[in-house]
Amino acid sequence: MMDLNVAEWVKQSRLNAGYTQEQLAEKLSMTKGNVSAFENGRTSPSFNVMLKICHICDVSLPTNELKTPTEETAVIIDELTVRAECGTGEYNDYFELRGGLSFSKEWLKEMGINPKYCYVIYAKGLSMYPTLQDGQAVLIDTSQTIPIENKVYLIMRDLNGLIMKRITRDKNGDWIYISDNADKSAFPNMYAFQNDKIIGRVVWTGGNAGL
């Protein structure tokens, strides 16, 4: 994961937001020692902590240096061992970078996707079935954080767990999260919370694009 230079990203995010280590630690409900350890590379923040830093410091996730493509027409996009719950939320205390998946440069261009801002993660649960299946790989474009109705997004739920849901508005104009699963008794729709943060849009799921 340090290929993404997380330590430098934490420090620059804090400095750009004008926080001391103590101030950032307080907002993260951590100690100054925790933040110091993140910044000098002794430990790495969890994916959820990185998302909280994004929200607190108003920054984006660190961008990775694009790997050498498998061929002239393809690019490798980082694959993270992060699982996003297609239900109420998944807490990712630990994650790893484990290689990547190859995507066509032509397809990415046609879709208007910059691979520099993309990650591959995994869906968990059945609430978004049949669109997203349990364990299915999904491509997240973190540059697409402005909600578009009826598209599927990765969301940090009230600064806690990660969910993937379809976003739309109700008759009053309030944002709601739609579960694609027809069993609404088991998988009800949810209203957005004020502290929810859109991390990016799901743009590919094991061969299905434009969700």
CSV table of C-alpha atoms in Angstrom, one decimal:
chain,number,residue,atom,x,y,z
A,1,MET,CA,0.0,0.0,0.0
A,2,MET,CA,2.9,2.3,0.6
A,3,ASP,CA,3.3,2.4,-3.2
A,4,LEU,CA,0.6,5.1,-3.0
A,5,ASN,CA,2.8,7.1,-0.6
A,6,VAL,CA,0.2,7.2,2.1
A,7,ALA,CA,2.5,8.7,4.7
A,8,GLU,CA,3.2,11.8,2.6
A,9,TRP,CA,-0.5,12.0,1.6
A,10,VAL,CA,-1.6,12.1,5.3
A,11,LYS,CA,0.9,14.8,6.1
A,12,GLN,CA,0.1,17.0,3.1
A,13,SER,CA,-3.6,16.6,3.7
A,14,ARG,CA,-3.2,17.8,7.3
A,15,LEU,CA,-1.0,20.7,6.4
A,16,ASN,CA,-3.2,21.9,3.5
A,17,ALA,CA,-6.2,21.9,5.8
A,18,GLY,CA,-4.2,23.9,8.4
A,19,TYR,CA,-4.4,21.3,11.2
A,20,THR,CA,-1.8,20.3,13.7
A,21,GLN,CA,-1.2,16.6,14.5
A,22,GLU,CA,-3.2,17.1,17.7
A,23,GLN,CA,-6.1,18.7,15.9
A,24,LEU,CA,-6.3,16.0,13.2
A,25,ALA,CA,-6.0,13.3,15.9
A,26,GLU,CA,-8.9,14.8,17.8
A,27,LYS,CA,-11.1,14.9,14.7
A,28,LEU,CA,-10.2,11.2,14.0
A,29,SER,CA,-10.8,10.3,17.7
A,30,MET,CA,-7.2,9.1,17.8
A,31,THR,CA,-4.0,10.2,19.6
A,32,LYS,CA,-1.3,12.5,18.2
A,33,GLY,CA,1.0,9.4,18.3
A,34,ASN,CA,-1.3,7.6,15.8
A,35,VAL,CA,-1.2,10.6,13.4
A,36,SER,CA,2.6,10.8,13.8
A,37,ALA,CA,2.9,7.1,13.0
A,38,PHE,CA,0.9,7.5,9.8
A,39,GLU,CA,3.0,10.4,8.7
A,40,ASN,CA,6.4,8.8,9.2
A,41,GLY,CA,5.3,5.5,7.8
A,42,ARG,CA,5.5,3.4,10.9
A,43,THR,CA,1.9,2.3,10.4
A,44,SER,CA,-0.7,2.8,7.7
A,45,PRO,CA,-4.2,4.1,8.3
A,46,SER,CA,-7.1,1.8,7.5
A,47,PHE,CA,-9.1,2.5,4.4
A,48,ASN,CA,-11.9,3.9,6.5
A,49,VAL,CA,-9.5,6.2,8.3
A,50,MET,CA,-8.2,7.4,5.0
A,51,LEU,CA,-11.8,8.2,3.9
A,52,LYS,CA,-12.3,10.1,7.2
A,53,ILE,CA,-9.2,12.2,6.4
A,54,CYS,CA,-10.6,12.9,2.9
A,55,HIS,CA,-13.8,14.3,4.6
A,56,ILE,CA,-12.0,16.2,7.4
A,57,CYS,CA,-9.3,17.8,5.1
A,58,ASP,CA,-11.5,18.0,2.0
A,59,VAL,CA,-9.0,16.0,-0.1
A,60,SER,CA,-9.2,13.1,-2.5
A,61,LEU,CA,-7.7,9.6,-2.0
A,62,PRO,CA,-4.0,9.5,-2.9
A,63,THR,CA,-3.4,8.8,-6.6
A,64,ASN,CA,-1.3,5.9,-7.7
A,65,GLU,CA,1.4,6.0,-10.3
A,66,LEU,CA,0.1,4.1,-13.2
A,67,LYS,CA,1.8,0.7,-13.6
A,68,THR,CA,3.4,-0.4,-16.8
A,69,PRO,CA,0.6,-1.6,-19.0
A,70,THR,CA,0.4,-5.3,-20.0
A,71,GLU,CA,0.4,-4.1,-23.7
A,72,GLU,CA,0.1,-0.8,-25.5
A,73,THR,CA,-3.7,-0.9,-25.5
A,74,ALA,CA,-4.2,-1.8,-21.8
A,75,VAL,CA,-3.5,-0.3,-18.3
A,76,ILE,CA,-3.3,-2.0,-14.9
A,77,ILE,CA,-5.5,-0.5,-12.2
A,78,ASP,CA,-4.8,-1.2,-8.6
A,79,GLU,CA,-6.8,-3.9,-6.8
A,80,LEU,CA,-7.5,-3.4,-3.1
A,81,THR,CA,-8.7,-6.0,-0.6
A,82,VAL,CA,-11.5,-3.6,0.4
A,83,ARG,CA,-15.1,-4.9,0.7
A,84,ALA,CA,-18.0,-2.6,0.5
A,85,GLU,CA,-21.3,-3.8,2.1
A,86,CYS,CA,-24.3,-3.7,-0.2
A,87,GLY,CA,-26.3,-3.3,3.0
A,88,THR,CA,-25.8,-1.2,6.1
A,89,GLY,CA,-22.0,-0.7,6.0
A,90,GLU,CA,-18.7,-2.6,6.1
A,91,TYR,CA,-15.8,-1.4,8.3
A,92,ASN,CA,-12.4,-2.0,6.7
A,93,ASP,CA,-9.8,-1.9,9.5
A,94,TYR,CA,-7.1,-3.4,7.3
A,95,PHE,CA,-6.5,-3.6,3.6
A,96,GLU,CA,-3.8,-4.6,1.1
A,97,LEU,CA,-2.8,-3.8,-2.4
A,98,ARG,CA,-2.7,-7.0,-4.3
A,99,GLY,CA,-1.7,-6.5,-7.9
A,100,GLY,CA,-4.4,-5.2,-10.3
A,101,LEU,CA,-6.7,-5.8,-13.2
A,102,SER,CA,-6.1,-4.9,-16.8
A,103,PHE,CA,-8.5,-2.5,-18.6
A,104,SER,CA,-8.6,-1.4,-22.2
A,105,LYS,CA,-7.3,2.1,-22.7
A,106,GLU,CA,-9.8,2.6,-25.5
A,107,TRP,CA,-12.7,1.6,-23.3
A,108,LEU,CA,-11.6,3.9,-20.4
A,109,LYS,CA,-11.3,6.8,-22.9
A,110,GLU,CA,-14.8,6.1,-24.3
A,111,MET,CA,-16.2,6.0,-20.8
A,112,GLY,CA,-14.4,9.2,-19.8
A,113,ILE,CA,-12.5,7.5,-17.1
A,114,ASN,CA,-9.0,8.5,-15.9
A,115,PRO,CA,-7.4,5.3,-14.5
A,116,LYS,CA,-5.2,7.4,-12.2
A,117,TYR,CA,-8.3,8.0,-10.0
A,118,CYS,CA,-9.6,4.4,-10.1
A,119,TYR,CA,-9.4,1.4,-7.7
A,120,VAL,CA,-10.8,-2.1,-7.9
A,121,ILE,CA,-12.6,-3.3,-4.7
A,122,TYR,CA,-15.2,-6.0,-3.9
A,123,ALA,CA,-18.9,-6.0,-3.2
A,124,LYS,CA,-20.3,-7.8,-0.1
A,125,GLY,CA,-23.8,-9.0,0.5
A,126,LEU,CA,-27.0,-9.4,-1.6
A,127,SER,CA,-28.8,-6.1,-1.3
A,128,MET,CA,-27.7,-4.9,-4.7
A,129,TYR,CA,-28.4,-8.2,-6.4
A,130,PRO,CA,-28.6,-8.8,-9.4
A,131,THR,CA,-26.6,-5.7,-10.3
A,132,LEU,CA,-23.8,-6.4,-7.8
A,133,GLN,CA,-23.2,-10.0,-6.5
A,134,ASP,CA,-21.4,-11.0,-3.3
A,135,GLY,CA,-17.7,-11.1,-3.9
A,136,GLN,CA,-17.9,-9.4,-7.3
A,137,ALA,CA,-15.0,-7.1,-8.3
A,138,VAL,CA,-16.1,-3.5,-9.1
A,139,LEU,CA,-14.2,-0.5,-10.5
A,140,ILE,CA,-14.6,2.7,-8.5
A,141,ASP,CA,-13.8,6.1,-10.2
A,142,THR,CA,-13.0,8.4,-7.3
A,143,SER,CA,-13.2,11.5,-9.5
A,144,GLN,CA,-17.0,11.1,-9.9
A,145,THR,CA,-18.3,12.3,-6.5
A,146,ILE,CA,-21.2,14.5,-7.6
A,147,PRO,CA,-24.3,12.2,-7.5
A,148,ILE,CA,-26.2,11.5,-10.7
A,149,GLU,CA,-29.7,10.0,-10.2
A,150,ASN,CA,-30.0,6.2,-10.7
A,151,LYS,CA,-26.2,5.6,-10.8
A,152,VAL,CA,-24.4,3.3,-8.3
A,153,TYR,CA,-21.9,4.9,-5.9
A,154,LEU,CA,-19.4,3.9,-3.1
A,155,ILE,CA,-20.5,5.8,0.0
A,156,MET,CA,-18.9,6.3,3.4
A,157,ARG,CA,-22.0,5.9,5.5
A,158,ASP,CA,-22.1,8.6,8.3
A,159,LEU,CA,-18.3,8.5,8.5
A,160,ASN,CA,-18.3,4.8,9.4
A,161,GLY,CA,-18.9,1.8,7.1
A,162,LEU,CA,-18.7,1.6,3.3
A,163,ILE,CA,-21.8,0.8,1.2
A,164,MET,CA,-22.6,0.6,-2.5
A,165,LYS,CA,-26.0,1.8,-3.5
A,166,ARG,CA,-28.0,3.3,-6.3
A,167,ILE,CA,-28.7,7.0,-5.6
A,168,THR,CA,-32.0,8.7,-6.4
A,169,ARG,CA,-34.3,11.4,-5.0
A,170,ASP,CA,-37.7,10.9,-3.4
A,171,LYS,CA,-40.7,13.1,-4.2
A,172,ASN,CA,-39.5,15.7,-1.7
A,173,GLY,CA,-36.1,16.0,-3.4
A,174,ASP,CA,-34.2,14.2,-0.6
A,175,TRP,CA,-31.4,11.7,-1.6
A,176,ILE,CA,-32.2,8.1,-0.9
A,177,TYR,CA,-30.1,4.9,-1.4
A,178,ILE,CA,-31.8,2.2,-3.4
A,179,SER,CA,-31.2,-1.5,-3.0
A,180,ASP,CA,-31.6,-3.2,-6.3
A,181,ASN,CA,-32.7,-6.4,-4.6
A,182,ALA,CA,-36.5,-6.8,-5.0
A,183,ASP,CA,-36.9,-8.1,-1.4
A,184,LYS,CA,-37.5,-4.8,0.3
A,185,SER,CA,-38.4,-6.4,3.6
A,186,ALA,CA,-34.9,-7.8,3.8
A,187,PHE,CA,-33.1,-5.0,1.9
A,188,PRO,CA,-35.0,-1.7,2.4
A,189,ASN,CA,-34.0,1.6,0.8
A,190,MET,CA,-32.2,4.1,3.1
A,191,TYR,CA,-32.2,7.9,3.4
A,192,ALA,CA,-28.9,9.6,3.2
A,193,PHE,CA,-27.3,11.0,6.3
A,194,GLN,CA,-25.8,14.5,6.5
A,195,ASN,CA,-22.3,13.2,7.2
A,196,ASP,CA,-22.4,10.6,4.3
A,197,LYS,CA,-19.6,11.1,1.8
A,198,ILE,CA,-19.6,9.8,-1.8
A,199,ILE,CA,-16.2,8.2,-2.5
A,200,GLY,CA,-16.7,7.5,-6.2
A,201,ARG,CA,-19.0,5.9,-8.8
A,202,VAL,CA,-19.1,2.3,-9.7
A,203,VAL,CA,-18.3,2.3,-13.4
A,204,TRP,CA,-17.7,-1.4,-14.0
A,205,THR,CA,-18.7,-4.7,-12.4
A,206,GLY,CA,-17.0,-7.8,-13.8
A,207,GLY,CA,-17.9,-6.8,-17.4
A,208,ASN,CA,-20.9,-4.5,-16.9
A,209,ALA,CA,-20.2,-0.8,-17.4
A,210,GLY,CA,-22.1,2.4,-17.0
A,211,LEU,CA,-24.1,1.5,-13.9
